[in-house]
Amino acid sequence: MTDWNSLYATRMDGVIASDIRERMKLLDASQLIHLGGGLPDPDIFPYRALSDASAAIWADATLARTALQYAPSEGYAPLRAWIAARMARDGAPCTIDNIMITNGSQQGLDFIAKLLLSPGDKAMVEIPSFIGALRAFDAYQPDYMALPQDSRDWQADRLSGAKFCYVGPDFRNPTGTTMTLAEREALLDLAEETGMALVEDGCYQALRYDGEPISSLLALAVRRHGDINRVPVLHTGTFSKTVAPSLRVGWVAGPADVIRKLVLIKQASDLATSAFNQMLLLRVVEQGLDAAVALGCRTYRERRDSMLEALREAMPERVGWTRPDGGLYIWVELPEDIDASLFAQRALAEHSVSIIAGAAFFPAGTQDMPGYRNSFRLSFSMIDAQRAREGILRIGDLARQMMPSAKSRQSVAAVTTTSSA
Ligand SMILES: Cc1ncc(COP(=O)(O)O)c(C=O)c1O
């Protein structure tokens, strides 16, 4: 019999199944209160617009032929032009040569890592970081470097040597926090001083509920250099959170030379993203992406507010959490002596509440970093306010049960902007 284990490539060494997903299979899903996963709410998908767009494509023989044919590897030109115009509106003037369509922005992250990382190269990431990005990078066997949380520590002499630094400046997954304008400028300085590239994940950029938008790293870099073809930034975008994830349409924007290299990777990987999905998407966004985004923002803002309210009501003292201005996530920090993995296991087994323990968002070898053991991620994206409140009340009780003795309480600090106190 074939010993498959002896055949797997070394890049599979660190790849493991998610514990929490395995455990969830054991439970009746309808009983579960899902506070962990960050799927967009299907109630806000634009069903009518998609159905009309689909009918219009099939009704036109020329469009229908294009829709069923292989698309160009760089993507359907009219959609690239729409994205280029949108990027220009958002401060990063570019042409279609600066845009490549990908199967979701996840594919963009994978291709960028494939383009830039040889085994043993250094990849700098924020810690914690989006799991999907870490898993994509893992396959290219980098050594991870942490981007320090405090921008005063972003000094070129201490942080050189990385091929790129991956960041999610707006409403990060998993913490929900946002990089200030000054931090963005400082990161661009660091990139220029060290010669590394910046990979900017723009997944949640459109989902802002409070405050004024902050220019993307790409826009700031174009302003500095006067031309997108000279910037050190690759920006990944997606329609997954604003239209629908199943269409799997995202993009990479950056210097045309780099985009051409990425297109070679796309050709070797899957040839092209579905022409039909790209055409469908273009029709929907031409009819009004802003209205779809506004609906999403209204829905998610209310859910965020209810979840924050429930946290204030339910959580014992010394539990801290972030207050995101957008996106889908809240990051909770327990006192240091509560193990968040055990907390997540008990939340699931005893209270039928699923949350994701923070360790999942840390790259291998970073278990000594703050937050690794005692934090977890919540998402308010797919759950109505009442059920979310019920879930938070249950885990609030659990936190109280697991609270360490009063003696050890002094050492614990709350995370970022808000605490229950
Ligand atoms: C930060 C971040 N980046 C990228 C993605 C990938 O999204 P998609 O491939 O659907 O565009 C996600 C998905 O949740 C995400 O949270």
Short mmCIF file of C-alpha atoms and ligand atoms in Angstrom, two decimals:
data_model
loop_
_atom_site.label_atom_id
_atom_site.label_comp_id
_atom_site.label_asym_id
_atom_site.label_seq_id
_atom_site.Cartn_x
_atom_site.Cartn_y
_atom_site.Cartn_z
CA MET A 1 0.00 0.00 0.00
CA THR A 2 1.22 3.51 -0.83
CA ASP A 3 2.62 5.37 2.15
CA TRP A 4 1.15 8.76 1.33
CA ASN A 5 2.76 10.35 4.40
CA SER A 6 6.20 9.71 2.93
CA LEU A 7 5.19 11.43 -0.31
CA TYR A 8 3.90 14.75 0.96
CA ALA A 9 6.09 17.78 0.22
CA THR A 10 7.81 19.42 3.18
CA ARG A 11 5.59 22.47 2.69
CA MET A 12 2.72 20.39 4.13
CA ASP A 13 4.59 19.83 7.42
CA GLY A 14 2.93 22.61 9.35
CA VAL A 15 -0.52 22.30 7.81
CA ILE A 16 -3.12 21.08 10.30
CA ALA A 17 -6.91 20.99 10.42
CA SER A 18 -8.65 23.56 12.56
CA ASP A 19 -9.51 22.05 15.93
CA ILE A 20 -12.61 24.09 16.37
CA ARG A 21 -14.02 23.09 12.99
CA GLU A 22 -13.50 19.43 13.87
CA ARG A 23 -15.29 19.82 17.19
CA MET A 24 -18.16 21.71 15.61
CA LYS A 25 -18.95 18.74 13.39
CA LEU A 26 -19.85 16.81 16.56
CA LEU A 27 -22.56 19.19 17.62
CA ASP A 28 -25.98 19.92 16.23
CA ALA A 29 -25.18 23.07 14.27
CA SER A 30 -28.65 24.54 14.79
CA GLN A 31 -28.05 24.63 18.55
CA LEU A 32 -24.82 26.52 18.15
CA ILE A 33 -24.45 30.24 18.57
CA HIS A 34 -21.75 31.15 16.10
CA LEU A 35 -19.70 34.05 17.35
CA GLY A 36 -16.46 32.99 15.73
CA GLY A 37 -16.70 32.78 11.94
CA GLY A 38 -16.72 35.95 9.83
CA LEU A 39 -18.98 35.00 6.93
CA PRO A 40 -20.88 37.89 5.39
CA ASP A 41 -24.63 37.86 6.08
CA PRO A 42 -26.53 36.15 3.22
CA ASP A 43 -29.49 38.47 3.88
CA ILE A 44 -27.56 41.30 2.32
CA PHE A 45 -26.46 39.55 -0.85
CA PRO A 46 -27.97 41.36 -3.90
CA TYR A 47 -30.11 38.47 -5.18
CA ARG A 48 -32.33 40.55 -7.44
CA ALA A 49 -29.45 42.43 -9.06
CA LEU A 50 -27.56 39.16 -9.64
CA SER A 51 -30.60 37.50 -11.14
CA ASP A 52 -31.25 40.45 -13.48
CA ALA A 53 -27.58 40.59 -14.49
CA SER A 54 -27.55 36.87 -15.18
CA ALA A 55 -30.70 37.07 -17.33
CA ALA A 56 -29.25 39.99 -19.30
CA ILE A 57 -26.06 38.03 -20.06
CA TRP A 58 -27.92 34.95 -21.28
CA ALA A 59 -30.30 37.06 -23.36
CA ASP A 60 -27.45 38.49 -25.41
CA ALA A 61 -25.69 35.92 -27.63
CA THR A 62 -22.41 37.86 -27.76
CA LEU A 63 -22.28 38.34 -24.01
CA ALA A 64 -23.27 34.70 -23.43
CA ARG A 65 -20.42 33.44 -25.63
CA THR A 66 -17.92 35.57 -23.74
CA ALA A 67 -19.38 34.47 -20.42
CA LEU A 68 -18.82 30.78 -21.17
CA GLN A 69 -15.38 31.17 -22.74
CA TYR A 70 -12.02 31.24 -20.89
CA ALA A 71 -11.40 34.77 -19.67
CA PRO A 72 -7.99 36.39 -20.14
CA SER A 73 -5.67 35.46 -17.26
CA GLU A 74 -5.39 39.09 -16.16
CA GLY A 75 -9.17 39.29 -15.96
CA TYR A 76 -12.16 40.62 -17.89
CA ALA A 77 -11.01 43.99 -19.21
CA PRO A 78 -14.22 45.96 -18.48
CA LEU A 79 -14.16 44.80 -14.86
CA ARG A 80 -10.47 45.71 -14.54
CA ALA A 81 -11.33 49.14 -15.94
CA TRP A 82 -14.13 49.54 -13.38
CA ILE A 83 -11.76 48.59 -10.55
CA ALA A 84 -9.05 50.93 -11.88
CA ALA A 85 -11.57 53.79 -11.88
CA ARG A 86 -12.62 52.91 -8.33
CA MET A 87 -9.01 52.78 -7.16
CA ALA A 88 -8.46 56.21 -8.78
CA ARG A 89 -11.53 57.57 -6.97
CA ASP A 90 -10.00 56.29 -3.74
CA GLY A 91 -6.73 58.11 -4.37
CA ALA A 92 -4.67 55.58 -6.36
CA PRO A 93 -4.85 56.53 -10.06
CA CYS A 94 -4.03 53.52 -12.23
CA THR A 95 -4.89 51.78 -15.49
CA ILE A 96 -6.07 48.27 -16.22
CA ASP A 97 -2.41 47.22 -16.54
CA ASN A 98 -2.16 47.75 -12.78
CA ILE A 99 -5.04 45.37 -11.99
CA MET A 100 -5.19 41.58 -12.09
CA ILE A 101 -8.39 39.69 -11.23
CA THR A 102 -8.01 36.78 -8.81
CA ASN A 103 -10.29 34.09 -7.40
CA GLY A 104 -10.98 36.09 -4.27
CA SER A 105 -8.27 38.09 -2.56
CA GLN A 106 -7.11 34.86 -0.91
CA GLN A 107 -5.69 33.81 -4.26
CA GLY A 108 -3.96 37.18 -4.55
CA LEU A 109 -2.23 36.61 -1.20
CA ASP A 110 -1.16 33.12 -2.26
CA PHE A 111 0.23 34.37 -5.59
CA ILE A 112 2.10 37.26 -3.99
CA ALA A 113 3.77 34.84 -1.57
CA LYS A 114 4.56 32.50 -4.48
CA LEU A 115 6.11 35.42 -6.36
CA LEU A 116 8.21 36.74 -3.50
CA LEU A 117 9.08 33.94 -1.07
CA SER A 118 11.71 31.25 -1.38
CA PRO A 119 12.03 28.82 1.56
CA GLY A 120 13.74 30.53 4.50
CA ASP A 121 12.99 34.07 3.30
CA LYS A 122 11.66 36.46 5.89
CA ALA A 123 8.01 37.51 5.79
CA MET A 124 6.94 40.24 8.18
CA VAL A 125 3.40 40.10 9.52
CA GLU A 126 1.31 41.84 12.11
CA ILE A 127 0.68 39.49 15.00
CA PRO A 128 -2.08 38.42 15.26
CA SER A 129 -2.85 38.20 11.53
CA PHE A 130 -5.55 36.85 9.20
CA ILE A 131 -5.33 33.02 9.30
CA GLY A 132 -5.87 32.65 5.55
CA ALA A 133 -2.84 34.81 4.81
CA LEU A 134 -0.65 32.91 7.26
CA ARG A 135 -1.73 29.56 5.79
CA ALA A 136 -1.06 30.83 2.25
CA PHE A 137 2.39 32.11 3.25
CA ASP A 138 3.22 28.94 5.26
CA ALA A 139 3.30 26.88 2.06
CA TYR A 140 6.29 28.92 0.83
CA GLN A 141 8.17 28.19 4.07
CA PRO A 142 9.16 31.67 5.21
CA ASP A 143 10.65 32.63 8.56
CA TYR A 144 8.22 35.04 10.13
CA MET A 145 9.18 38.38 11.62
CA ALA A 146 6.72 40.35 13.73
CA LEU A 147 5.88 43.92 12.80
CA PRO A 148 6.06 45.51 16.26
CA GLN A 149 2.69 46.81 17.44
CA ASP A 150 4.12 50.18 18.42
CA SER A 151 5.18 52.21 15.39
CA ARG A 152 7.95 53.85 17.45
CA ASP A 153 9.69 50.48 17.14
CA TRP A 154 9.57 50.51 13.35
CA GLN A 155 13.26 51.15 12.87
CA ALA A 156 14.98 50.06 9.69
CA ASP A 157 18.16 48.87 11.44
CA ARG A 158 16.13 46.41 13.54
CA LEU A 159 13.58 45.35 10.93
CA SER A 160 15.45 44.86 7.70
CA GLY A 161 15.70 41.65 5.72
CA ALA A 162 12.04 40.84 5.07
CA LYS A 163 10.81 40.35 1.52
CA PHE A 164 7.50 41.94 2.40
CA CYS A 165 5.34 43.06 5.25
CA TYR A 166 1.69 41.96 5.19
CA VAL A 167 -0.80 44.29 6.85
CA GLY A 168 -4.56 44.85 7.03
CA PRO A 169 -4.77 48.56 7.70
CA ASP A 170 -8.57 48.82 8.03
CA PHE A 171 -10.54 46.92 10.69
CA ARG A 172 -8.07 44.08 10.81
CA ASN A 173 -9.06 40.47 10.90
CA PRO A 174 -8.88 39.37 13.71
CA THR A 175 -8.56 42.40 16.01
CA GLY A 176 -10.90 44.89 14.33
CA THR A 177 -8.35 47.66 14.88
CA THR A 178 -7.26 50.22 12.28
CA MET A 179 -3.89 51.73 11.40
CA THR A 180 -3.74 55.51 11.82
CA LEU A 181 -2.60 57.77 9.00
CA ALA A 182 0.66 58.43 10.84
CA GLU A 183 1.27 54.67 11.16
CA ARG A 184 0.62 54.19 7.45
CA GLU A 185 3.15 56.89 6.61
CA ALA A 186 5.65 55.36 9.04
CA LEU A 187 5.20 51.94 7.46
CA LEU A 188 5.84 53.39 4.01
CA ASP A 189 9.00 55.02 5.41
CA LEU A 190 10.07 51.65 6.81
CA ALA A 191 9.41 49.92 3.47
CA GLU A 192 11.44 52.50 1.63
CA GLU A 193 14.31 52.37 4.12
CA THR A 194 14.49 48.56 4.18
CA GLY A 195 13.65 47.85 0.54
CA MET A 196 10.85 45.45 1.42
CA ALA A 197 7.45 45.42 -0.30
CA LEU A 198 4.17 46.09 1.51
CA VAL A 199 1.25 43.77 0.95
CA GLU A 200 -1.90 45.65 1.87
CA ASP A 201 -5.02 43.57 2.47
CA GLY A 202 -7.96 45.81 1.63
CA CYS A 203 -10.63 43.19 2.38
CA TYR A 204 -12.67 45.33 4.81
CA GLN A 205 -11.79 48.81 3.56
CA ALA A 206 -15.34 49.55 2.34
CA LEU A 207 -17.03 48.41 5.56
CA ARG A 208 -16.52 51.55 7.66
CA TYR A 209 -19.23 52.40 10.20
CA ASP A 210 -17.69 55.35 12.04
CA GLY A 211 -15.19 58.09 11.31
CA GLU A 212 -13.62 59.27 8.09
CA PRO A 213 -11.91 56.91 5.65
CA ILE A 214 -8.11 56.87 5.87
CA SER A 215 -6.10 56.68 2.64
CA SER A 216 -4.85 53.22 1.76
CA LEU A 217 -1.14 52.50 1.77
CA LEU A 218 -1.39 52.20 -2.00
CA ALA A 219 -2.96 55.67 -2.33
CA LEU A 220 -0.38 57.21 0.02
CA ALA A 221 2.45 55.57 -1.88
CA VAL A 222 1.10 56.80 -5.23
CA ARG A 223 0.93 60.30 -3.74
CA ARG A 224 4.57 60.03 -2.66
CA HIS A 225 5.89 58.65 -5.92
CA GLY A 226 3.47 60.24 -8.38
CA ASP A 227 2.99 56.95 -10.24
CA ILE A 228 1.62 53.57 -9.21
CA ASN A 229 4.36 51.88 -11.24
CA ARG A 230 6.96 53.13 -8.78
CA VAL A 231 5.34 52.17 -5.47
CA PRO A 232 6.50 49.42 -3.08
CA VAL A 233 2.89 48.34 -2.42
CA LEU A 234 0.71 45.49 -3.66
CA HIS A 235 -2.92 45.94 -2.65
CA THR A 236 -5.43 43.07 -2.55
CA GLY A 237 -9.13 43.82 -2.87
CA THR A 238 -12.30 41.74 -2.99
CA PHE A 239 -16.03 41.80 -3.70
CA SER A 240 -16.58 39.00 -1.16
CA LYS A 241 -17.69 41.25 1.67
CA THR A 242 -19.56 43.81 -0.43
CA VAL A 243 -21.34 41.63 -3.04
CA ALA A 244 -20.99 37.86 -2.44
CA PRO A 245 -18.04 35.58 -1.65
CA SER A 246 -19.16 32.64 -3.81
CA LEU A 247 -18.43 34.58 -7.00
CA ARG A 248 -14.75 34.41 -5.95
CA VAL A 249 -13.75 37.69 -7.54
CA GLY A 250 -10.97 39.75 -6.04
CA TRP A 251 -8.01 41.66 -7.44
CA VAL A 252 -4.42 42.68 -6.95
CA ALA A 253 -3.41 46.28 -7.72
CA GLY A 254 0.20 47.38 -8.05
CA PRO A 255 3.03 48.26 -10.42
CA ALA A 256 2.35 46.93 -13.95
CA ASP A 257 5.62 44.96 -14.08
CA VAL A 258 4.71 43.07 -10.92
CA ILE A 259 1.17 42.49 -12.13
CA ARG A 260 2.58 40.93 -15.33
CA LYS A 261 4.62 38.48 -13.20
CA LEU A 262 1.54 37.62 -11.16
CA VAL A 263 -0.38 36.95 -14.38
CA LEU A 264 2.21 34.28 -15.24
CA ILE A 265 1.47 32.62 -11.90
CA LYS A 266 -2.28 32.85 -12.54
CA GLN A 267 -1.83 31.19 -15.94
CA ALA A 268 0.06 28.30 -14.39
CA SER A 269 -2.38 27.96 -11.53
CA ASP A 270 -5.93 28.10 -12.90
CA LEU A 271 -5.68 29.96 -16.21
CA ALA A 272 -8.36 32.50 -15.37
CA THR A 273 -11.19 33.51 -13.08
CA SER A 274 -14.68 32.63 -14.37
CA ALA A 275 -15.69 35.06 -17.13
CA PHE A 276 -19.36 34.67 -16.22
CA ASN A 277 -18.76 35.60 -12.59
CA GLN A 278 -16.71 38.63 -13.58
CA MET A 279 -19.37 39.81 -16.03
CA LEU A 280 -22.11 39.26 -13.47
CA LEU A 281 -20.20 41.21 -10.91
CA LEU A 282 -19.48 44.07 -13.24
CA ARG A 283 -23.18 44.51 -13.99
CA VAL A 284 -24.04 44.47 -10.30
CA VAL A 285 -21.39 46.98 -9.28
CA GLU A 286 -22.17 49.26 -12.22
CA GLN A 287 -25.75 49.40 -11.00
CA GLY A 288 -24.67 50.60 -7.62
CA LEU A 289 -22.03 49.09 -5.40
CA ASP A 290 -22.36 52.03 -3.05
CA ALA A 291 -25.99 51.14 -2.22
CA ALA A 292 -24.99 47.53 -1.48
CA VAL A 293 -22.13 48.71 0.71
CA ALA A 294 -24.42 51.13 2.55
CA LEU A 295 -26.86 48.30 3.33
CA GLY A 296 -24.03 46.12 4.62
CA CYS A 297 -22.69 48.95 6.75
CA ARG A 298 -26.11 49.64 8.30
CA THR A 299 -26.65 45.99 9.13
CA TYR A 300 -23.17 45.38 10.53
CA ARG A 301 -23.03 48.65 12.45
CA GLU A 302 -26.16 47.70 14.39
CA ARG A 303 -24.80 44.25 15.10
CA ARG A 304 -21.47 45.62 16.22
CA ASP A 305 -23.22 48.03 18.56
CA SER A 306 -25.40 45.29 20.07
CA MET A 307 -22.44 43.01 20.56
CA LEU A 308 -20.42 45.75 22.25
CA GLU A 309 -23.42 46.52 24.46
CA ALA A 310 -23.75 42.81 25.38
CA LEU A 311 -20.04 42.64 26.21
CA ARG A 312 -20.35 45.64 28.53
CA GLU A 313 -23.30 43.97 30.21
CA ALA A 314 -21.93 40.45 30.47
CA MET A 315 -18.19 40.47 30.89
CA PRO A 316 -16.58 40.55 34.30
CA GLU A 317 -13.98 43.15 35.14
CA ARG A 318 -10.51 42.74 33.66
CA VAL A 319 -11.79 41.38 30.37
CA GLY A 320 -10.95 43.83 27.61
CA TRP A 321 -12.04 44.13 24.00
CA THR A 322 -11.57 46.28 20.93
CA ARG A 323 -14.17 48.64 19.53
CA PRO A 324 -13.88 48.39 15.73
CA ASP A 325 -14.84 51.30 13.48
CA GLY A 326 -15.74 48.81 10.74
CA GLY A 327 -15.20 45.26 9.53
CA LEU A 328 -16.65 42.19 11.19
CA TYR A 329 -14.55 41.42 14.27
CA ILE A 330 -14.03 42.16 17.93
CA TRP A 331 -10.95 40.89 19.74
CA VAL A 332 -11.35 39.96 23.37
CA GLU A 333 -8.55 39.63 25.89
CA LEU A 334 -9.09 37.56 29.01
CA PRO A 335 -6.94 37.88 32.11
CA GLU A 336 -3.54 36.31 31.42
CA ASP A 337 -4.19 33.28 33.56
CA ILE A 338 -7.25 32.15 31.64
CA ASP A 339 -6.31 29.90 28.75
CA ALA A 340 -8.41 31.03 25.78
CA SER A 341 -8.16 27.64 24.03
CA LEU A 342 -9.68 25.96 27.07
CA PHE A 343 -12.20 28.80 27.29
CA ALA A 344 -13.20 28.24 23.63
CA GLN A 345 -13.48 24.47 24.19
CA ARG A 346 -15.70 24.96 27.22
CA ALA A 347 -17.78 27.63 25.47
CA LEU A 348 -18.51 25.11 22.71
CA ALA A 349 -18.97 21.97 24.80
CA GLU A 350 -20.86 23.43 27.76
CA HIS A 351 -22.59 26.50 26.29
CA SER A 352 -22.91 25.74 22.56
CA VAL A 353 -21.16 28.97 21.68
CA SER A 354 -18.40 28.94 19.10
CA ILE A 355 -15.59 31.47 19.31
CA ILE A 356 -12.08 31.26 17.89
CA ALA A 357 -9.18 31.18 20.33
CA GLY A 358 -6.56 33.78 19.45
CA ALA A 359 -3.68 31.33 19.01
CA ALA A 360 -5.08 30.45 15.56
CA PHE A 361 -4.05 33.90 14.34
CA PHE A 362 -0.42 33.63 15.41
CA PRO A 363 2.22 32.18 13.10
CA ALA A 364 4.23 29.16 14.24
CA GLY A 365 6.89 29.97 16.82
CA THR A 366 5.18 33.03 18.28
CA GLN A 367 3.53 31.41 21.29
CA ASP A 368 5.38 33.72 23.68
CA MET A 369 3.84 36.84 22.20
CA PRO A 370 1.23 38.80 24.16
CA GLY A 371 -2.31 37.63 23.54
CA TYR A 372 -1.39 34.16 22.26
CA ARG A 373 -2.85 32.32 25.24
CA ASN A 374 -5.57 34.58 26.54
CA SER A 375 -7.40 36.15 23.61
CA PHE A 376 -10.19 35.18 21.25
CA ARG A 377 -12.01 36.53 18.23
CA LEU A 378 -15.72 37.32 18.01
CA SER A 379 -17.61 38.16 14.86
CA PHE A 380 -20.94 39.97 14.69
CA SER A 381 -21.44 39.47 10.94
CA MET A 382 -23.95 36.69 10.70
CA ILE A 383 -25.94 36.65 13.86
CA ASP A 384 -28.92 38.72 14.94
CA ALA A 385 -28.59 40.93 17.98
CA GLN A 386 -30.72 38.76 20.27
CA ARG A 387 -28.84 35.53 19.66
CA ALA A 388 -25.51 37.31 19.82
CA ARG A 389 -26.50 38.75 23.20
CA GLU A 390 -27.48 35.29 24.43
CA GLY A 391 -24.10 33.95 23.31
CA ILE A 392 -22.20 36.76 24.98
CA LEU A 393 -24.14 36.31 28.23
CA ARG A 394 -23.21 32.62 28.22
CA ILE A 395 -19.52 33.24 27.68
CA GLY A 396 -19.63 36.07 30.21
CA ASP A 397 -20.79 33.53 32.79
CA LEU A 398 -18.03 31.19 31.71
CA ALA A 399 -15.43 33.94 32.07
CA ARG A 400 -16.68 34.59 35.60
CA GLN A 401 -16.45 30.88 36.45
CA MET A 402 -12.90 30.69 35.13
CA MET A 403 -11.71 33.89 36.78
CA PRO A 404 -8.51 33.32 38.71
CA SER A 405 -8.30 34.11 42.39
CA ALA A 406 -8.33 37.76 43.45
CA LYS A 407 -4.67 37.46 44.47
CA SER A 408 -3.39 37.18 40.92
CA ARG A 409 -5.66 39.85 39.51
CA GLN A 410 -3.36 42.82 39.59
CA SER A 411 -1.13 41.81 36.68
CA VAL A 412 -3.74 41.87 33.96
CA ALA A 413 -4.21 44.74 31.53
CA ALA A 414 -7.16 45.23 29.18
CA VAL A 415 -6.45 45.26 25.47
CA THR A 416 -7.08 48.36 23.48
CA THR A 417 -9.72 51.00 23.42
CA THR A 418 -12.50 49.70 25.61
CA SER A 419 -12.78 47.63 28.72
CA SER A 420 -15.76 46.47 30.65
CA ALA A 421 -14.72 48.49 33.66
C1 LIG B 1 -8.45 39.87 5.98
C2 LIG B 1 -8.95 38.98 4.89
N1 LIG B 1 -8.30 38.96 3.73
C3 LIG B 1 -8.71 38.18 2.72
C4 LIG B 1 -9.81 37.36 2.86
C5 LIG B 1 -10.15 36.47 1.71
O1 LIG B 1 -11.35 36.82 1.13
P1 LIG B 1 -11.73 36.46 -0.36
O2 LIG B 1 -10.78 35.43 -0.88
O3 LIG B 1 -13.12 35.93 -0.30
O4 LIG B 1 -11.62 37.73 -1.13
C6 LIG B 1 -10.52 37.34 4.06
C7 LIG B 1 -11.69 36.47 4.22
O5 LIG B 1 -12.35 36.44 5.22
C8 LIG B 1 -10.08 38.18 5.10
O6 LIG B 1 -10.71 38.23 6.28
#
